[in-house]
């Protein structure tokens, strides 16, 4: 990767990638299907975790997939002085070159549904990711019992754990639910052909993860919210990708917003919501979605969850002037 800030056409190109931040930041880890031996003797052990929380009568389980690096030159607007101050305000460590971010997934359990939300990065991104299935098992959830897999979007750090290397579904009984625009984006051959050769494989890897679910999928419109299970509503949050969606979960007066990739780098983007990432498909729209969600979460005192918030990635947002602060949610002893 270049060390300079990508120019607009470069950003547009990067935005088209079905590619994860860590993979962008570390080309040396750009391996599509490494065996365990190639990466680490046991890459999936050591970081599995599951944290439960209740939203009325709905249970949410935060599932750790791992963590990955993102170089700060991929954060558009970043400068070291402001970054250092933002990290201090967020009580986060500041590294002038590379930030480490969590990669998370979630499980929603209602009275009669088990809904997985994203599937982590799987084996495609090196030894620090791929714990999602172990986290699921540690929560006592059999993957065969999951009836729905909702995807916030199709970048590889969100779809990498859906299928195995043989093209077999890892959630054999789950219907895929995602935005129709996202499915079209992931399968757009024009987007694929415009990619640099080295990156085409990453988009193809995402497609390979999606393919086993093609025959059993429900596609959602981006111009409306869709309640696809009782109390579980898909919310369009375009910008990061054309079909990026979050979920609003409501039950008995309690609410949670799972906002997908509205925030990638918690150390900086709560203080600087206008700092975007190079792999946003549409930077200005992504910033608008982020500002809208931060404003709503702080105004409504909403519990929020996100795939790159610090695990267990359940917390609250408070407004501070033009900026925001994130506070991790306390344990929920009801579960
Ligand atoms: Zn992501």
Tab-separated table of C-alpha atoms and ligand atoms in Angstrom:
chain	number	residue	atom	x	y	z
A	1	UNK	CA	0.000	0.000	0.000
A	2	UNK	CA	1.055	3.547	-0.596
A	3	UNK	CA	1.793	5.598	2.478
A	4	UNK	CA	0.058	8.625	1.035
A	5	UNK	CA	-3.604	9.440	1.453
A	6	UNK	CA	-5.464	7.852	-1.439
A	7	UNK	CA	-6.754	10.295	-4.035
A	8	UNK	CA	-10.498	10.362	-4.815
A	9	UNK	CA	-10.299	7.876	-7.674
A	10	UNK	CA	-8.177	5.637	-5.522
A	11	UNK	CA	-10.723	5.923	-2.757
A	12	UNK	CA	-13.496	5.049	-5.154
A	13	UNK	CA	-11.585	2.017	-6.238
A	14	UNK	CA	-10.876	0.947	-2.711
A	15	UNK	CA	-14.517	1.493	-1.883
A	16	UNK	CA	-15.413	-1.069	-4.476
A	17	UNK	CA	-13.361	-3.725	-2.804
A	18	UNK	CA	-15.002	-6.576	-1.044
A	19	UNK	CA	-12.033	-6.288	1.208
A	20	UNK	CA	-11.358	-5.866	4.859
A	21	UNK	CA	-9.314	-3.182	6.581
A	22	UNK	CA	-6.711	-5.546	7.927
A	23	UNK	CA	-6.209	-7.093	4.538
A	24	UNK	CA	-5.784	-3.671	3.000
A	25	UNK	CA	-3.343	-2.662	5.652
A	26	UNK	CA	-1.288	-5.809	5.551
A	27	UNK	CA	-0.761	-7.082	2.007
A	28	UNK	CA	1.466	-9.766	3.430
A	29	UNK	CA	-1.658	-11.295	4.918
A	30	UNK	CA	-3.546	-11.286	1.641
A	31	UNK	CA	-4.053	-14.993	1.526
A	32	UNK	CA	-7.361	-16.287	0.390
A	33	UNK	CA	-7.471	-19.689	1.940
A	34	UNK	CA	-4.517	-20.269	4.202
A	35	UNK	CA	-4.361	-23.550	5.971
A	36	UNK	CA	-3.953	-23.440	9.715
A	37	UNK	CA	-0.351	-24.470	9.357
A	38	UNK	CA	0.387	-21.553	7.019
A	39	UNK	CA	-0.769	-18.922	9.454
A	40	UNK	CA	-0.520	-20.270	12.947
A	41	UNK	CA	-0.590	-23.717	14.459
A	42	UNK	CA	-3.948	-22.937	16.004
A	43	UNK	CA	-5.164	-19.597	14.686
A	44	UNK	CA	-8.689	-19.942	15.983
A	45	UNK	CA	-7.908	-20.426	19.626
A	46	UNK	CA	-7.292	-17.895	22.325
A	47	UNK	CA	-9.696	-15.115	21.477
A	48	UNK	CA	-13.151	-16.679	21.449
A	49	UNK	CA	-15.595	-14.837	23.697
A	50	UNK	CA	-19.325	-14.315	24.046
A	51	UNK	CA	-21.054	-11.625	26.118
A	52	UNK	CA	-24.812	-11.611	26.682
A	53	UNK	CA	-27.182	-8.694	27.029
A	54	UNK	CA	-30.933	-8.440	27.119
A	55	UNK	CA	-33.199	-6.126	25.149
A	56	UNK	CA	-36.580	-6.688	26.784
A	57	UNK	CA	-37.361	-10.288	25.934
A	58	UNK	CA	-34.745	-10.497	23.173
A	59	UNK	CA	-31.226	-11.679	23.960
A	60	UNK	CA	-28.203	-10.296	22.142
A	61	UNK	CA	-24.868	-12.093	22.313
A	62	UNK	CA	-21.707	-10.275	21.256
A	63	UNK	CA	-19.336	-12.752	19.595
A	64	UNK	CA	-15.630	-12.054	19.255
A	65	UNK	CA	-14.058	-12.950	15.923
A	66	UNK	CA	-10.716	-11.346	16.719
A	67	UNK	CA	-8.850	-8.207	15.873
A	68	UNK	CA	-6.983	-6.694	12.964
A	69	UNK	CA	-4.773	-3.754	12.025
A	70	UNK	CA	-5.704	-0.705	9.981
A	71	UNK	CA	-2.953	1.697	9.025
A	72	UNK	CA	-3.774	5.287	9.859
A	73	UNK	CA	-3.019	6.453	6.319
A	74	UNK	CA	-6.280	4.737	5.348
A	75	UNK	CA	-8.194	7.115	7.644
A	76	UNK	CA	-9.114	10.103	5.486
A	77	UNK	CA	-8.623	13.301	7.482
A	78	UNK	CA	-6.295	11.736	10.034
A	79	UNK	CA	-3.397	13.737	11.380
A	80	UNK	CA	-1.168	12.619	14.182
A	81	UNK	CA	-1.666	15.575	16.535
A	82	UNK	CA	-5.452	15.437	16.399
A	83	UNK	CA	-5.358	11.662	16.504
A	84	UNK	CA	-3.269	11.658	19.646
A	85	UNK	CA	-5.716	14.014	21.386
A	86	UNK	CA	-8.743	12.017	20.198
A	87	UNK	CA	-7.264	8.751	21.446
A	88	UNK	CA	-6.533	10.356	24.813
A	89	UNK	CA	-10.139	11.559	25.064
A	90	UNK	CA	-11.289	8.028	24.237
A	91	UNK	CA	-8.876	6.514	26.801
A	92	UNK	CA	-7.335	4.532	23.969
A	93	UNK	CA	-3.730	3.846	23.107
A	94	UNK	CA	-2.460	5.914	20.191
A	95	UNK	CA	-0.147	4.442	17.608
A	96	UNK	CA	0.990	6.952	14.973
A	97	UNK	CA	1.097	4.307	12.231
A	98	UNK	CA	-1.376	1.500	12.851
A	99	UNK	CA	-4.575	1.103	14.835
A	100	UNK	CA	-5.839	-2.257	16.016
A	101	UNK	CA	-9.578	-2.768	15.810
A	102	UNK	CA	-11.957	-5.491	16.970
A	103	UNK	CA	-13.849	-7.668	14.520
A	104	UNK	CA	-17.173	-8.716	16.011
A	105	UNK	CA	-20.356	-10.527	15.129
A	106	UNK	CA	-23.605	-10.899	17.069
A	107	UNK	CA	-26.359	-13.373	17.685
A	108	UNK	CA	-29.967	-12.383	18.306
A	109	UNK	CA	-32.213	-14.825	20.146
A	110	UNK	CA	-35.945	-14.110	20.159
A	111	UNK	CA	-38.718	-16.375	21.413
A	112	UNK	CA	-38.526	-18.510	18.284
A	113	UNK	CA	-35.653	-17.252	16.144
A	114	UNK	CA	-31.860	-17.474	16.182
A	115	UNK	CA	-30.404	-14.759	13.964
A	116	UNK	CA	-26.681	-14.478	13.282
A	117	UNK	CA	-25.480	-10.998	12.370
A	118	UNK	CA	-22.354	-11.196	10.165
A	119	UNK	CA	-19.848	-14.027	10.422
A	120	UNK	CA	-16.466	-12.454	11.099
A	121	UNK	CA	-13.411	-12.727	8.876
A	122	UNK	CA	-12.993	-16.482	8.933
A	123	UNK	CA	-9.647	-17.927	7.957
A	124	UNK	CA	-8.901	-15.416	5.232
A	125	UNK	CA	-7.253	-12.710	7.281
A	126	UNK	CA	-4.525	-14.277	9.322
A	127	UNK	CA	-4.091	-15.659	12.807
A	128	UNK	CA	-5.867	-12.977	14.834
A	129	UNK	CA	-9.335	-13.551	13.370
A	130	UNK	CA	-11.650	-16.470	12.791
A	131	UNK	CA	-12.901	-17.109	16.328
A	132	UNK	CA	-16.548	-16.510	15.486
A	133	UNK	CA	-17.651	-20.148	15.436
A	134	UNK	CA	-15.746	-20.892	18.629
A	135	UNK	CA	-17.399	-17.877	20.240
A	136	UNK	CA	-20.769	-19.149	19.083
A	137	UNK	CA	-20.043	-22.570	20.578
A	138	UNK	CA	-18.907	-21.000	23.832
A	139	UNK	CA	-22.312	-19.313	24.027
A	140	UNK	CA	-23.942	-22.722	23.790
A	141	UNK	CA	-25.419	-22.067	20.346
A	142	UNK	CA	-25.437	-24.923	17.830
A	143	UNK	CA	-24.857	-23.459	14.391
A	144	UNK	CA	-27.403	-25.894	12.930
A	145	UNK	CA	-30.111	-24.115	14.933
A	146	UNK	CA	-29.470	-20.683	13.422
A	147	UNK	CA	-32.362	-19.918	11.074
A	148	UNK	CA	-31.212	-16.557	9.691
A	149	UNK	CA	-27.897	-14.954	8.756
A	150	UNK	CA	-28.241	-11.186	8.409
A	151	UNK	CA	-25.343	-9.427	6.701
A	152	UNK	CA	-24.629	-5.758	7.361
A	153	UNK	CA	-22.585	-5.837	4.132
A	154	UNK	CA	-20.344	-8.169	2.136
A	155	UNK	CA	-16.770	-7.114	2.931
A	156	UNK	CA	-14.643	-10.109	3.800
A	157	UNK	CA	-14.302	-9.299	7.514
A	158	UNK	CA	-18.092	-9.780	7.742
A	159	UNK	CA	-18.721	-12.743	5.439
A	160	UNK	CA	-15.496	-14.744	5.890
A	161	UNK	CA	-17.003	-17.230	8.344
A	162	UNK	CA	-20.144	-18.248	6.439
A	163	UNK	CA	-18.788	-21.134	4.396
A	164	UNK	CA	-15.821	-23.461	4.495
A	165	UNK	CA	-13.118	-23.839	1.874
A	166	UNK	CA	-15.117	-26.552	0.150
A	167	UNK	CA	-18.038	-24.216	-0.439
A	168	UNK	CA	-20.184	-25.799	2.273
A	169	UNK	CA	-22.435	-23.591	4.373
A	170	UNK	CA	-21.312	-23.372	7.982
A	171	UNK	CA	-24.853	-22.367	8.944
A	172	UNK	CA	-26.668	-25.158	7.092
A	173	UNK	CA	-30.202	-24.086	7.964
A	174	UNK	CA	-29.888	-20.296	7.790
A	175	UNK	CA	-31.622	-18.096	5.267
A	176	UNK	CA	-29.433	-15.218	4.138
A	177	UNK	CA	-30.952	-11.759	4.664
A	178	UNK	CA	-29.213	-8.696	3.215
A	179	UNK	CA	-29.863	-5.671	1.041
A	180	UNK	CA	-30.543	-6.427	-2.582
A	181	UNK	CA	-28.220	-3.540	-3.478
A	182	UNK	CA	-25.442	-5.216	-1.490
A	183	UNK	CA	-25.858	-8.520	-3.275
A	184	UNK	CA	-25.741	-6.686	-6.605
A	185	UNK	CA	-22.631	-4.733	-5.512
A	186	UNK	CA	-20.816	-7.912	-4.473
A	187	UNK	CA	-21.595	-9.543	-7.826
A	188	UNK	CA	-20.976	-6.536	-10.064
A	189	UNK	CA	-18.463	-7.694	-12.686
A	190	UNK	CA	-17.809	-4.079	-13.646
A	191	UNK	CA	-16.625	-3.390	-10.112
A	192	UNK	CA	-14.577	-6.567	-10.146
A	193	UNK	CA	-12.878	-5.864	-13.460
A	194	UNK	CA	-11.886	-2.360	-12.303
A	195	UNK	CA	-9.977	-3.744	-9.331
A	196	UNK	CA	-6.205	-4.098	-9.275
A	197	UNK	CA	-5.245	-7.679	-10.005
A	198	UNK	CA	-4.018	-8.271	-6.474
A	199	UNK	CA	-7.414	-7.378	-5.023
A	200	UNK	CA	-9.698	-9.265	-7.362
A	201	UNK	CA	-9.163	-12.422	-5.356
A	202	UNK	CA	-10.536	-10.768	-2.244
A	203	UNK	CA	-13.798	-9.882	-3.931
A	204	UNK	CA	-13.976	-13.382	-5.372
A	205	UNK	CA	-13.380	-14.760	-1.880
A	206	UNK	CA	-16.410	-12.829	-0.624
A	207	UNK	CA	-18.463	-14.162	-3.525
A	208	UNK	CA	-17.355	-17.691	-2.690
A	209	UNK	CA	-18.550	-17.203	0.879
A	210	UNK	CA	-21.940	-15.938	-0.335
A	211	UNK	CA	-22.533	-18.470	-3.121
A	212	UNK	CA	-23.712	-21.442	-1.032
A	213	UNK	CA	-26.529	-19.241	0.303
A	214	UNK	CA	-27.684	-17.907	-3.067
A	215	UNK	CA	-30.647	-20.225	-3.382
A	216	UNK	CA	-32.006	-19.385	0.057
A	217	UNK	CA	-31.859	-15.640	0.449
A	218	UNK	CA	-34.226	-12.785	1.203
A	219	UNK	CA	-33.231	-9.476	-0.332
A	220	UNK	CA	-34.214	-6.193	1.290
A	221	UNK	CA	-34.880	-2.809	-0.280
A	222	UNK	CA	-32.610	0.098	0.666
A	223	UNK	CA	-35.358	2.721	0.500
A	224	UNK	CA	-37.225	1.483	3.547
A	225	UNK	CA	-36.814	-0.198	6.911
A	226	UNK	CA	-37.877	-3.848	7.058
A	227	UNK	CA	-38.971	-5.690	10.194
A	228	UNK	CA	-37.996	-9.217	9.156
A	229	UNK	CA	-38.513	-10.824	12.561
A	230	UNK	CA	-40.633	-9.603	15.486
A	231	UNK	CA	-38.761	-6.682	17.051
A	232	UNK	CA	-35.857	-6.947	14.582
A	233	UNK	CA	-35.779	-4.253	11.900
A	234	UNK	CA	-33.218	-3.764	9.133
A	235	UNK	CA	-32.215	-0.106	8.781
A	236	UNK	CA	-30.516	1.228	5.620
A	237	UNK	CA	-27.181	2.932	6.474
A	238	UNK	CA	-25.668	3.526	3.022
A	239	UNK	CA	-22.208	4.881	2.336
A	240	UNK	CA	-19.676	2.334	3.525
A	241	UNK	CA	-21.127	0.105	0.818
A	242	UNK	CA	-24.214	0.675	-1.356
A	243	UNK	CA	-26.225	-1.902	0.602
A	244	UNK	CA	-24.831	-1.364	4.101
A	245	UNK	CA	-27.554	-1.968	6.705
A	246	UNK	CA	-27.888	-1.978	10.470
A	247	UNK	CA	-30.464	-3.516	12.776
A	248	UNK	CA	-32.765	-1.935	15.337
A	249	UNK	CA	-33.930	-4.345	18.007
A	250	UNK	CA	-36.859	-3.385	20.211
A	251	UNK	CA	-38.641	-5.259	22.964
A	252	UNK	CA	-40.613	-4.152	25.998
A	253	UNK	CA	-39.411	-0.571	25.895
A	254	UNK	CA	-35.726	-1.417	25.450
A	255	UNK	CA	-33.809	-0.878	22.217
A	256	UNK	CA	-30.482	-1.660	20.584
A	257	UNK	CA	-28.950	-0.416	17.362
A	258	UNK	CA	-26.415	-2.679	15.638
A	259	UNK	CA	-24.793	-0.196	13.294
A	260	UNK	CA	-22.409	-2.422	11.342
A	261	UNK	CA	-19.449	-0.391	10.088
A	262	UNK	CA	-20.662	3.113	10.965
A	263	UNK	CA	-17.490	3.422	13.085
A	264	UNK	CA	-14.272	1.624	12.107
A	265	UNK	CA	-11.730	3.208	14.446
A	266	UNK	CA	-13.223	3.979	17.871
A	267	UNK	CA	-10.094	5.786	19.051
A	268	UNK	CA	-10.665	8.572	16.545
A	269	UNK	CA	-14.062	8.618	14.892
A	270	UNK	CA	-16.184	9.485	17.946
A	271	UNK	CA	-14.159	12.675	18.273
A	272	UNK	CA	-13.850	13.128	14.504
A	273	UNK	CA	-16.995	11.735	12.838
A	274	UNK	CA	-15.866	13.321	9.570
A	275	UNK	CA	-12.763	11.135	9.434
A	276	UNK	CA	-13.694	8.430	7.000
A	277	UNK	CA	-11.964	5.303	5.768
A	278	UNK	CA	-10.476	4.747	2.329
A	279	UNK	CA	-12.642	1.720	1.677
A	280	UNK	CA	-15.946	3.577	2.005
A	281	UNK	CA	-17.693	3.233	-1.343
A	282	UNK	CA	-19.202	6.708	-0.898
A	283	UNK	CA	-17.329	8.737	1.724
A	284	UNK	CA	-19.714	11.707	2.109
A	285	UNK	CA	-22.727	9.406	2.424
A	286	UNK	CA	-20.877	7.246	4.948
A	287	UNK	CA	-20.082	10.355	7.006
A	288	UNK	CA	-23.729	11.432	6.857
A	289	UNK	CA	-24.871	7.986	8.041
A	290	UNK	CA	-22.313	8.075	10.873
A	291	UNK	CA	-23.372	11.538	12.021
A	292	UNK	CA	-27.029	10.561	11.875
A	293	UNK	CA	-26.465	7.427	13.955
A	294	UNK	CA	-24.226	9.150	16.521
A	295	UNK	CA	-26.785	11.907	16.897
A	296	UNK	CA	-29.632	9.437	17.280
A	297	UNK	CA	-27.753	7.164	19.696
A	298	UNK	CA	-26.761	10.062	21.934
A	299	UNK	CA	-30.129	11.809	21.768
A	300	UNK	CA	-32.134	8.646	22.440
A	301	UNK	CA	-29.660	7.143	24.954
A	302	UNK	CA	-29.621	4.080	22.736
A	303	UNK	CA	-27.566	0.973	23.388
A	304	UNK	CA	-25.336	0.517	20.338
A	305	UNK	CA	-23.333	-2.354	18.906
A	306	UNK	CA	-20.848	-2.343	16.048
A	307	UNK	CA	-18.577	-4.752	14.249
A	308	UNK	CA	-15.437	-2.675	14.973
A	309	UNK	CA	-16.247	-1.245	18.391
A	310	UNK	CA	-14.005	-2.614	21.118
A	311	UNK	CA	-15.253	-6.039	22.152
A	312	UNK	CA	-17.751	-6.748	23.716
A	313	UNK	CA	-18.877	-3.850	21.581
A	314	UNK	CA	-22.035	-2.882	23.423
A	315	UNK	CA	-22.147	0.686	24.681
A	316	UNK	CA	-23.577	4.155	24.743
A	317	UNK	CA	-22.790	7.408	22.980
A	318	UNK	CA	-22.786	10.844	24.598
A	319	UNK	CA	-22.554	14.106	22.728
A	320	UNK	CA	-19.767	16.569	23.610
A	321	UNK	CA	-20.186	19.689	21.493
A	322	UNK	CA	-19.519	18.641	17.920
A	323	UNK	CA	-17.907	15.400	19.062
A	324	UNK	CA	-19.041	12.235	20.804
A	325	UNK	CA	-17.809	9.874	23.492
A	326	UNK	CA	-18.355	6.115	23.669
A	327	UNK	CA	-18.931	4.330	26.952
A	328	UNK	CA	-18.870	0.542	27.226
A	329	UNK	CA	-22.108	-0.872	28.610
A	330	UNK	CA	-21.923	-2.355	32.096
A	331	UNK	CA	-22.547	-6.100	32.432
A	332	UNK	CA	-26.188	-7.155	32.174
A	333	UNK	CA	-26.707	-9.431	35.156
A	334	UNK	CA	-30.201	-10.395	33.997
A	335	UNK	CA	-28.745	-12.920	31.556
B	1	LIG	ZN1	-15.731	-4.173	8.569
